[in-house]
Coordinates of C-alpha atoms in Angstrom, one line a residue:
M2 CA 18.9 -6.8 46.7
T3 CA 16.4 -6.3 43.9
S4 CA 14.8 -3.0 43.2
S5 CA 11.0 -2.7 43.4
P6 CA 9.1 -1.8 40.1
P7 CA 7.7 1.7 39.7
P8 CA 4.5 2.3 41.4
K9 CA 1.3 2.0 39.3
E10 CA -0.9 4.9 38.5
T11 CA -4.4 4.8 39.7
S12 CA -5.6 7.3 37.2
G13 CA -4.7 5.1 34.1
A14 CA -2.6 7.8 32.6
S15 CA 1.1 7.6 33.3
G16 CA 3.4 10.4 34.2
T17 CA 5.1 12.2 37.1
S18 CA 4.0 15.4 38.5
G19 CA 6.2 17.2 36.0
L20 CA 4.4 15.6 32.9
R21 CA 1.0 16.7 31.7
R22 CA -1.4 14.0 31.0
G23 CA -0.7 12.3 27.7
E24 CA 3.1 13.2 27.6
A25 CA 4.3 9.8 28.9
C26 CA 5.7 7.3 26.3
T27 CA 3.4 4.9 24.7
N28 CA 4.8 1.8 26.6
C29 CA 4.3 3.5 30.0
R30 CA 0.8 4.4 29.1
H31 CA 0.2 0.8 28.0
R32 CA 1.7 -0.6 31.2
K33 CA 0.1 2.2 33.3
I34 CA 3.2 3.1 35.2
R35 CA 5.0 6.3 35.9
C36 CA 7.1 7.8 33.0
D37 CA 10.0 10.1 33.7
G38 CA 9.7 11.6 30.2
V39 CA 13.3 11.4 29.5
K40 CA 14.2 11.0 25.8
P41 CA 14.9 9.2 23.5
I42 CA 14.4 6.3 26.0
C43 CA 12.6 7.0 29.3
G44 CA 13.7 5.3 32.7
P45 CA 11.1 2.4 32.9
C46 CA 11.8 1.4 29.2
S47 CA 15.6 1.6 29.6
Q48 CA 15.3 -0.7 32.7
S49 CA 13.2 -3.4 30.7
T50 CA 14.8 -6.9 31.4
T51 CA 13.0 -8.6 28.7
G52 CA 13.9 -6.1 25.9
R53 CA 10.2 -5.8 24.9
W54 CA 9.9 -2.3 26.1
Q55 CA 13.1 -0.9 25.0
E56 CA 11.7 0.7 21.9
C57 CA 10.4 4.0 23.5
D58 CA 8.2 6.2 21.4
F59 CA 6.6 9.5 22.5
V60 CA 3.4 10.1 20.5
P61 CA 0.7 12.6 21.5
Y62 CA -2.0 10.9 23.5
S63 CA -4.7 12.2 21.1
R64 CA -3.0 10.7 18.1
T65 CA -1.5 7.4 19.3
A66 CA -1.4 4.7 16.6
T67 CA -3.5 2.3 18.9
R68 CA -6.2 4.9 19.4
V69 CA -6.7 6.0 15.8
L70 CA -6.4 2.6 14.4
K71 CA -8.9 1.1 16.9
E72 CA -11.5 3.6 15.8
Q73 CA -10.8 3.0 12.2
I74 CA -10.8 -0.8 12.4
Q75 CA -13.9 -0.9 14.7
S76 CA -15.9 1.0 12.1
L77 CA -14.8 -1.3 9.2
E78 CA -15.3 -4.4 11.2
A79 CA -18.9 -3.5 11.7
H80 CA -19.4 -3.0 8.0
I81 CA -17.6 -6.1 7.1
E82 CA -19.7 -8.1 9.6
E83 CA -22.9 -6.8 7.8
L84 CA -21.5 -7.9 4.4
Q85 CA -20.5 -11.3 5.7
A86 CA -23.8 -12.0 7.5
A87 CA -25.7 -11.2 4.3
K88 CA -23.6 -13.6 2.2
S89 CA -22.6 -16.4 4.8
S90 CA -25.4 -18.8 4.0
A91 CA -25.1 -18.4 0.3
D92 CA -21.3 -18.8 0.4
T93 CA -21.6 -22.0 2.6
S94 CA -23.9 -23.5 0.1
A95 CA -21.8 -22.5 -2.8
R96 CA -18.7 -23.9 -1.3
G97 CA -20.5 -27.2 -0.6
Q98 CA -21.8 -27.6 -4.1
Q99 CA -18.4 -26.6 -5.6
S100 CA -16.5 -29.1 -3.7
A101 CA -19.0 -31.8 -4.3
S102 CA -19.1 -31.2 -8.1
Q103 CA -15.4 -30.5 -8.6
G104 CA -14.1 -33.1 -6.0
I105 CA -11.1 -31.1 -4.8
S106 CA -9.5 -31.5 -1.4
L107 CA -7.1 -28.8 -0.7
V108 CA -3.8 -29.9 0.8
P109 CA -3.9 -29.3 4.6
V110 CA -0.9 -27.3 5.9
G111 CA 1.6 -29.6 7.5
G112 CA 0.3 -32.8 5.6
R113 CA 2.6 -35.0 3.6
D114 CA 0.6 -35.0 0.3
S115 CA 1.8 -33.2 -2.8
P116 CA -0.5 -30.4 -4.2
Q117 CA -3.2 -31.7 -6.6
P118 CA -3.0 -30.7 -10.3
S119 CA -5.3 -27.6 -9.8
Q120 CA -3.4 -26.5 -6.9
R121 CA 0.0 -26.7 -8.8
V122 CA -1.6 -24.6 -11.6
W123 CA -2.7 -22.0 -9.0
L124 CA 0.7 -21.8 -7.4
T125 CA 2.6 -21.5 -10.8
A126 CA 0.1 -18.6 -11.9
F127 CA 0.5 -16.9 -8.5
F128 CA 4.3 -17.0 -8.4
E129 CA 4.5 -15.6 -11.9
R130 CA 2.8 -12.3 -10.6
A131 CA 4.0 -12.6 -6.9
H132 CA 6.2 -9.5 -7.2
D133 CA 3.3 -7.5 -8.7
L134 CA 1.1 -8.5 -5.7
H135 CA 3.6 -7.1 -3.2
F136 CA 4.8 -10.6 -2.0
F137 CA 7.5 -9.7 0.4
L138 CA 8.4 -13.2 1.6
D139 CA 11.6 -14.9 0.3
I140 CA 10.0 -16.7 -2.5
P141 CA 12.5 -19.7 -2.9
R142 CA 12.5 -20.4 1.0
F143 CA 8.7 -20.1 1.0
R144 CA 8.3 -22.5 -2.0
Q145 CA 10.7 -24.9 -0.3
S146 CA 8.3 -25.0 2.7
F147 CA 5.9 -26.9 0.6
Q148 CA 8.3 -29.8 0.4
T149 CA 9.7 -29.6 4.0
R150 CA 6.8 -28.2 5.8
S151 CA 9.2 -26.7 8.2
P152 CA 8.1 -24.1 8.8
A153 CA 4.7 -24.9 7.3
P154 CA 2.9 -22.1 5.4
L155 CA 0.1 -20.3 7.4
P156 CA -3.3 -21.8 6.2
A157 CA -4.6 -18.3 5.7
L158 CA -1.8 -17.4 3.4
L159 CA -2.0 -20.6 1.4
D160 CA -5.6 -20.1 0.9
V161 CA -5.2 -16.4 -0.5
I162 CA -2.4 -17.6 -2.8
Y163 CA -4.8 -20.3 -4.3
L164 CA -7.4 -17.6 -4.5
W165 CA -5.2 -15.4 -6.5
G166 CA -3.8 -18.4 -8.5
A167 CA -7.2 -19.3 -9.6
R168 CA -8.0 -15.6 -10.7
L169 CA -4.7 -15.2 -12.6
S170 CA -4.6 -18.7 -14.2
S171 CA -5.3 -18.9 -17.9
D172 CA -6.6 -22.5 -17.3
T173 CA -10.3 -22.5 -17.4
A174 CA -10.7 -25.5 -15.1
A175 CA -8.5 -23.7 -12.5
Q176 CA -10.3 -20.5 -12.7
A177 CA -13.6 -22.3 -11.9
Y178 CA -12.7 -22.6 -8.3
E179 CA -12.3 -18.9 -7.7
S180 CA -15.9 -18.3 -6.3
S181 CA -15.5 -21.3 -3.8
L182 CA -11.9 -20.1 -2.7
L183 CA -13.1 -16.7 -1.8
P184 CA -15.3 -17.6 1.2
R185 CA -12.7 -20.1 2.3
S186 CA -9.9 -17.4 2.2
R187 CA -12.2 -14.9 4.0
Q188 CA -12.8 -17.3 6.9
S189 CA -9.2 -18.4 7.2
I190 CA -7.9 -14.9 7.4
A191 CA -10.5 -14.0 10.0
M192 CA -8.9 -16.9 12.2
A193 CA -5.3 -16.1 11.3
S194 CA -3.0 -15.9 14.3
T195 CA -0.9 -12.8 15.1
A196 CA 1.7 -14.7 17.1
P197 CA 5.2 -13.5 16.5
D198 CA 6.3 -16.9 14.6
T199 CA 3.4 -16.3 12.1
L200 CA 3.1 -12.5 12.0
L201 CA 4.7 -12.0 8.7
H202 CA 2.6 -14.8 7.1
T203 CA -0.6 -13.2 8.5
M204 CA 0.5 -9.7 7.3
Q205 CA 1.2 -11.2 3.9
A206 CA -2.1 -12.9 3.7
R207 CA -3.9 -9.6 4.7
L208 CA -2.1 -7.6 2.0
L209 CA -2.9 -10.1 -0.7
Y210 CA -6.6 -10.5 0.2
G211 CA -6.9 -6.7 0.5
Q212 CA -5.6 -6.4 -3.1
Y213 CA -8.0 -9.0 -4.2
C214 CA -10.9 -7.2 -2.7
Y215 CA -9.9 -4.0 -4.5
A216 CA -9.5 -5.9 -7.8
I217 CA -13.2 -7.3 -7.6
G218 CA -14.6 -3.9 -6.4
K219 CA -15.0 -4.6 -2.7
N220 CA -13.3 -1.5 -1.6
V221 CA -14.5 -1.4 1.9
E222 CA -13.2 -4.9 2.7
G223 CA -9.9 -4.2 0.8
C224 CA -9.3 -1.2 3.0
Y225 CA -10.1 -3.2 6.1
H226 CA -7.5 -5.7 5.5
I227 CA -4.7 -3.5 4.2
T228 CA -5.3 -1.2 7.2
G229 CA -5.1 -4.3 9.3
A230 CA -1.8 -5.2 7.9
W231 CA -0.5 -1.6 8.5
S232 CA -1.5 -1.7 12.1
L233 CA 0.4 -5.1 12.6
A234 CA 3.4 -3.5 11.0
L235 CA 3.4 -0.5 13.4
G236 CA 2.3 -2.5 16.5
T237 CA 5.3 -4.8 16.1
G238 CA 7.9 -2.1 15.5
L239 CA 8.7 -3.0 11.9
H240 CA 9.1 0.9 11.4
R241 CA 11.9 1.0 13.9
I242 CA 14.3 -1.6 12.4
T243 CA 17.9 -0.4 12.9
Q244 CA 19.9 -3.7 12.7
V245 CA 19.9 -5.5 9.3
N246 CA 22.0 -8.3 8.2
P247 CA 21.6 -8.3 4.3
T248 CA 22.7 -12.1 4.2
R249 CA 19.7 -13.1 6.5
S250 CA 16.5 -13.7 4.5
E251 CA 14.6 -13.1 7.7
D252 CA 15.9 -9.6 8.1
R253 CA 15.3 -8.8 4.4
E254 CA 11.7 -10.1 4.8
R255 CA 11.0 -7.8 7.8
V256 CA 12.4 -4.7 6.0
N257 CA 10.5 -5.5 2.7
A258 CA 7.3 -6.3 4.8
F259 CA 7.3 -2.9 6.2
W260 CA 7.8 -1.0 2.9
H261 CA 5.3 -3.2 0.9
T262 CA 2.7 -2.5 3.6
A263 CA 3.5 1.1 3.8
D264 CA 3.3 1.4 0.0
L265 CA -0.1 -0.2 -0.3
A266 CA -1.5 1.7 2.8
C267 CA -0.3 5.0 1.1
L268 CA -1.4 4.3 -2.3
W269 CA -4.9 3.0 -1.4
S270 CA -5.3 5.7 1.0
C271 CA -4.8 8.2 -1.9
A272 CA -7.0 6.1 -4.2
D273 CA -9.9 5.8 -1.9
G274 CA -9.8 9.2 -0.4
A275 CA -9.7 7.8 3.1
P276 CA -6.9 9.0 5.5
M277 CA -4.3 6.6 6.7
P278 CA -5.1 5.9 10.4
V279 CA -1.4 6.7 11.2
S280 CA 0.5 8.4 8.3
C281 CA 4.1 7.5 7.8
T282 CA 4.8 10.9 6.2
R283 CA 3.6 13.0 9.2
D284 CA 2.8 11.1 12.4
M285 CA 5.8 9.0 13.0
T286 CA 9.5 8.7 12.6
V287 CA 10.6 5.7 10.5
L288 CA 13.9 4.2 11.2
T289 CA 13.8 1.2 9.0
P290 CA 16.2 1.7 6.1
W291 CA 15.1 1.6 2.5
P292 CA 14.7 -2.1 1.1
G293 CA 18.1 -3.2 -0.3
A294 CA 20.0 -0.3 1.4
P295 CA 22.2 -0.6 4.5
P296 CA 21.1 1.0 7.7
T297 CA 22.4 4.5 8.0
P298 CA 22.3 7.1 11.0
S299 CA 19.4 9.5 10.4
I300 CA 20.4 13.1 9.9
E301 CA 19.3 15.4 12.7
G302 CA 16.9 12.7 13.8
R303 CA 14.5 12.9 10.9
G304 CA 14.5 9.2 10.1
T305 CA 14.6 7.4 6.7
I306 CA 11.5 9.2 5.4
G307 CA 12.3 12.6 6.9
D308 CA 15.7 12.6 5.4
F309 CA 14.2 11.8 1.9
F310 CA 11.8 14.7 2.1
A311 CA 14.6 17.0 3.1
G312 CA 16.4 16.2 0.0
H313 CA 19.2 14.1 1.4
E314 CA 20.9 11.5 -1.0
D315 CA 20.5 7.9 0.1
A316 CA 21.2 4.3 -1.3
G317 CA 17.5 3.4 -1.8
V318 CA 17.7 2.9 -5.6
G319 CA 16.1 -0.6 -5.9
S320 CA 12.7 -1.0 -7.6
L321 CA 10.8 -1.4 -4.3
A322 CA 12.8 1.5 -2.7
L323 CA 11.8 3.7 -5.8
L324 CA 8.1 2.7 -5.6
S325 CA 8.1 3.5 -1.8
K326 CA 9.4 7.0 -2.4
A327 CA 7.0 7.6 -5.3
A328 CA 4.2 6.5 -3.0
L329 CA 5.2 8.6 -0.2
L330 CA 5.4 11.6 -2.5
L331 CA 1.8 10.9 -3.7
H332 CA 0.6 10.6 -0.3
R333 CA 2.1 13.8 0.8
C334 CA 1.0 15.7 -2.4
T335 CA -2.5 14.3 -2.0
S336 CA -2.7 15.5 1.6
F337 CA -1.5 18.9 0.3
R338 CA -4.2 19.0 -2.2
V339 CA -6.9 18.2 0.4
D340 CA -5.5 20.7 2.9
T341 CA -5.1 23.5 0.3
T342 CA -8.6 24.9 -0.3
G343 CA -10.3 28.2 0.0
D344 CA -8.4 30.7 2.2
A345 CA -5.5 28.3 2.5
L346 CA -4.5 29.1 -1.1
A347 CA -3.6 32.6 0.0
N348 CA -1.1 31.4 2.7
E349 CA 2.3 32.8 2.0
G350 CA 4.0 29.5 2.6
I351 CA 2.1 27.6 0.0
D352 CA 4.5 28.5 -2.9
M353 CA 7.4 27.4 -0.8
Q354 CA 5.6 24.0 0.0
V355 CA 5.1 23.5 -3.7
Q356 CA 8.7 24.3 -4.6
T357 CA 10.0 22.1 -2.0
L358 CA 7.8 19.1 -3.1
D359 CA 8.6 19.8 -6.8
E360 CA 12.3 19.6 -6.0
V361 CA 12.0 16.1 -4.3
I362 CA 9.8 14.9 -7.3
T363 CA 12.3 16.1 -9.8
A364 CA 15.2 14.6 -8.0
L365 CA 13.4 11.2 -7.6
G366 CA 12.4 11.4 -11.4
Q367 CA 16.0 11.8 -12.4
R368 CA 16.9 8.6 -10.4
L369 CA 14.1 6.5 -12.1
P370 CA 15.5 4.1 -14.9
P371 CA 13.7 4.1 -18.2
L372 CA 10.8 1.7 -18.6
P373 CA 12.1 -1.9 -19.4
E374 CA 10.9 -4.1 -22.3
E375 CA 10.4 -7.2 -20.3
A376 CA 6.7 -7.6 -19.0
G377 CA 7.4 -8.4 -15.4
P378 CA 9.9 -5.5 -14.7
L379 CA 7.7 -3.2 -16.9
R380 CA 4.6 -3.8 -14.9
A381 CA 6.5 -2.6 -11.6
A382 CA 8.3 0.3 -13.3
L383 CA 5.1 1.5 -14.9
L384 CA 3.3 1.7 -11.4
T385 CA 6.3 3.7 -10.1
H386 CA 6.6 6.1 -13.0
T387 CA 2.8 6.7 -13.1
T388 CA 2.6 7.2 -9.3
L389 CA 5.2 10.0 -9.5
R390 CA 3.3 11.7 -12.4
V391 CA 0.1 11.6 -10.5
A392 CA 1.8 13.2 -7.5
V393 CA 2.5 16.1 -9.7
I394 CA -1.1 16.2 -10.8
Q395 CA -2.2 16.2 -7.1
L396 CA 0.3 18.8 -6.1
H397 CA -0.7 21.4 -8.8
T398 CA -4.4 20.7 -8.9
P399 CA -5.3 23.3 -6.2
L400 CA -3.2 26.1 -7.9
S401 CA -4.0 25.2 -11.5
D402 CA -6.9 27.9 -11.8
L403 CA -4.7 30.5 -10.3
N404 CA -1.3 29.7 -11.6
P405 CA -0.6 29.1 -15.4
S406 CA 2.7 27.3 -14.4
S407 CA 0.9 24.9 -12.1
R408 CA -1.8 24.2 -14.8
R409 CA 0.9 23.4 -17.3
Q410 CA 2.8 21.2 -15.1
R411 CA -0.4 19.3 -14.2
A412 CA -1.3 18.8 -17.8
V413 CA 2.2 17.8 -19.0
A414 CA 2.3 15.1 -16.1
A415 CA -1.0 13.8 -17.4
R416 CA 0.1 13.5 -20.8
A417 CA 3.3 11.8 -19.7
V418 CA 1.0 9.3 -18.0
A419 CA -0.9 8.7 -21.4
R420 CA 2.3 8.4 -23.4
M421 CA 3.7 5.7 -21.1
A422 CA 0.5 3.7 -21.4
S423 CA 0.5 4.0 -25.2
E424 CA 4.2 3.2 -25.7
A425 CA 4.4 0.2 -23.2
N426 CA 2.1 -1.9 -25.4
I427 CA 0.3 -3.0 -22.1
A428 CA -2.1 -5.3 -23.9
R429 CA 0.7 -7.9 -23.4
L430 CA 1.0 -7.5 -19.6
G431 CA -2.0 -9.7 -18.8
Y432 CA -2.3 -8.4 -15.2
L433 CA -2.1 -4.9 -14.1
N434 CA -2.3 -3.4 -10.6
P435 CA -5.8 -2.1 -9.9
L436 CA -4.3 1.1 -8.6
M437 CA -3.4 2.0 -12.3
A438 CA -7.1 2.4 -12.9
V439 CA -7.3 5.2 -10.3
F440 CA -4.1 6.9 -11.6
W441 CA -5.2 6.7 -15.2
A442 CA -8.4 8.2 -14.3
A443 CA -6.8 11.1 -12.5
A444 CA -4.7 11.8 -15.6
C445 CA -7.9 11.7 -17.6
H446 CA -9.6 14.3 -15.6
A447 CA -6.5 16.5 -15.8
L448 CA -6.5 16.3 -19.5
I449 CA -10.2 16.9 -19.8
D450 CA -9.7 20.0 -17.8
E451 CA -6.9 21.2 -20.1
L452 CA -9.0 20.4 -23.2
V453 CA -11.8 22.6 -21.9
L454 CA -9.4 25.4 -21.5
L455 CA -7.8 24.9 -24.9
R456 CA -11.0 24.6 -26.8
G457 CA -11.6 27.6 -29.0
T458 CA -8.4 29.3 -28.1
N459 CA -5.7 26.9 -29.6
P460 CA -5.0 25.5 -33.1
A461 CA -6.8 22.4 -33.8
E462 CA -3.5 20.3 -34.0
D463 CA -2.8 21.1 -30.4
V464 CA -6.3 20.0 -29.4
R465 CA -5.9 16.9 -31.3
E466 CA -2.8 16.1 -29.4
W467 CA -4.3 16.3 -26.1
L468 CA -7.4 14.4 -27.3
G469 CA -5.1 11.6 -28.5
A470 CA -3.6 11.4 -25.0
L471 CA -7.1 11.0 -23.5
G472 CA -8.1 8.5 -26.0
A473 CA -4.8 6.5 -25.1
L474 CA -5.9 6.3 -21.6
E475 CA -9.3 5.3 -22.2
E476 CA -8.1 2.4 -24.5
A477 CA -5.7 1.4 -21.8
M478 CA -8.6 1.1 -19.2
K479 CA -10.7 -0.7 -21.7
I480 CA -8.1 -3.6 -22.1
F481 CA -8.3 -4.4 -18.4
A482 CA -12.0 -3.5 -17.7
P483 CA -13.3 -7.2 -18.6
R484 CA -11.3 -8.7 -15.8
C485 CA -11.2 -5.9 -13.2
P486 CA -14.3 -3.9 -12.2
I487 CA -12.3 -1.0 -11.1
F488 CA -11.0 -0.3 -14.5
E489 CA -14.6 -0.5 -15.9
S490 CA -16.1 1.9 -13.4
K491 CA -13.3 4.5 -13.7
L492 CA -13.6 4.2 -17.6
A493 CA -17.4 4.9 -17.2
I494 CA -16.8 7.9 -15.0
V495 CA -14.4 9.4 -17.5
R496 CA -16.8 9.0 -20.4
Q497 CA -19.6 10.5 -18.4
V498 CA -17.5 13.6 -17.7
R499 CA -16.4 13.9 -21.4
V500 CA -20.0 13.9 -22.4
A501 CA -21.0 16.5 -19.7
V502 CA -18.3 19.0 -20.8
G503 CA -18.7 18.2 -24.6
I504 CA -15.3 16.8 -25.2

């Protein structure tokens, strides 16, 4: 005798008479059935025969990931549609002219033809920078798929790889296709499938395209696609991975997919000043282990991120894990800066919050290895080190006018950012993450504030030292300004501020 399924609610909100509206788990609310509220897994979810509903999550109704993400994405979609409508006819014409004049036919996914010469140049240029672009798929396995076509790369992902390859290539002929590859990539991503067997490829395509949009100054479009990738990561439970076989590339890809997406969502949220639809440092419990680290039981149910902020040691010491921790700290410190204004500065708990975050930042700083010499690892390490210093700047900015110690820590962190940019010989790096423009500008503003305070009260040698740090960052932004509009715009703002305050 089979048991009958739980009766459906007619009101649309699930819950028994003992549960208030909105207290049911997200699965039961989605299925519109009664939830018994038992934690950590309620009755209906534990009885799931397919396994689809066995990950039970109790999120307050007013702050569910679906609800918040839907509002954010609807707003962004409306804006993107306006942008695309204005350019669609021009893009179609440009693509037709480019294809006719250049005579290129992109290799269809699943076809037997080998990539044409320009495509091989694009692929080479892209994979030289793949790690810097947060490419989380297993690269040898992915490149093998070009020969075997089993499984075939997702068309949208292939298009964005070509787009980035054209942008990064030093070959003038290969670069010429960038303008025609852009609308092609935009269109293919809009049609990309989110089926389980193509999900990671779709997420990867969105992350790459979002970064491309930020690099060319299309911030709204960039935010839309990175937010979309973040919603896919949460909607498919990548934040709740508890079983990982380190020998399986599929398992490693899923773990890396979550952390790369979380990093970009955190970092660009801080850079844009726009809140994450669902914050991984506040709104949810992350069970996925640090990349490269084995799964370990969470201490007191805090999860991977909660344990980190509580100061517990872990095995997350790889380059991606360290960047993820720095990104989370920057996000938490930026949120603290936004929340700590006016009367909030007098809150008795403020000093304790600052001290706690300072301790976590210090502990992580001690685990960061020195900057390497080789260009590839240097680009990654420079982003991590700079992110952590900017977290200090964000944390101490609200208190810098009231607390001399906070002002000093903020200024010292900014000078450390400048010293790294100066000593790393960044001109040889070729490509640098556009986020660095935002971080260098934040350090510049902190240095300008310090110079305003030092002017007229300190020896000229001290002032020259701080001026030298500011000049080093301006020179660094100047190097990358010709190829990346965000560096140019941030440099222009810094120079305007300097003129305004007479520095």
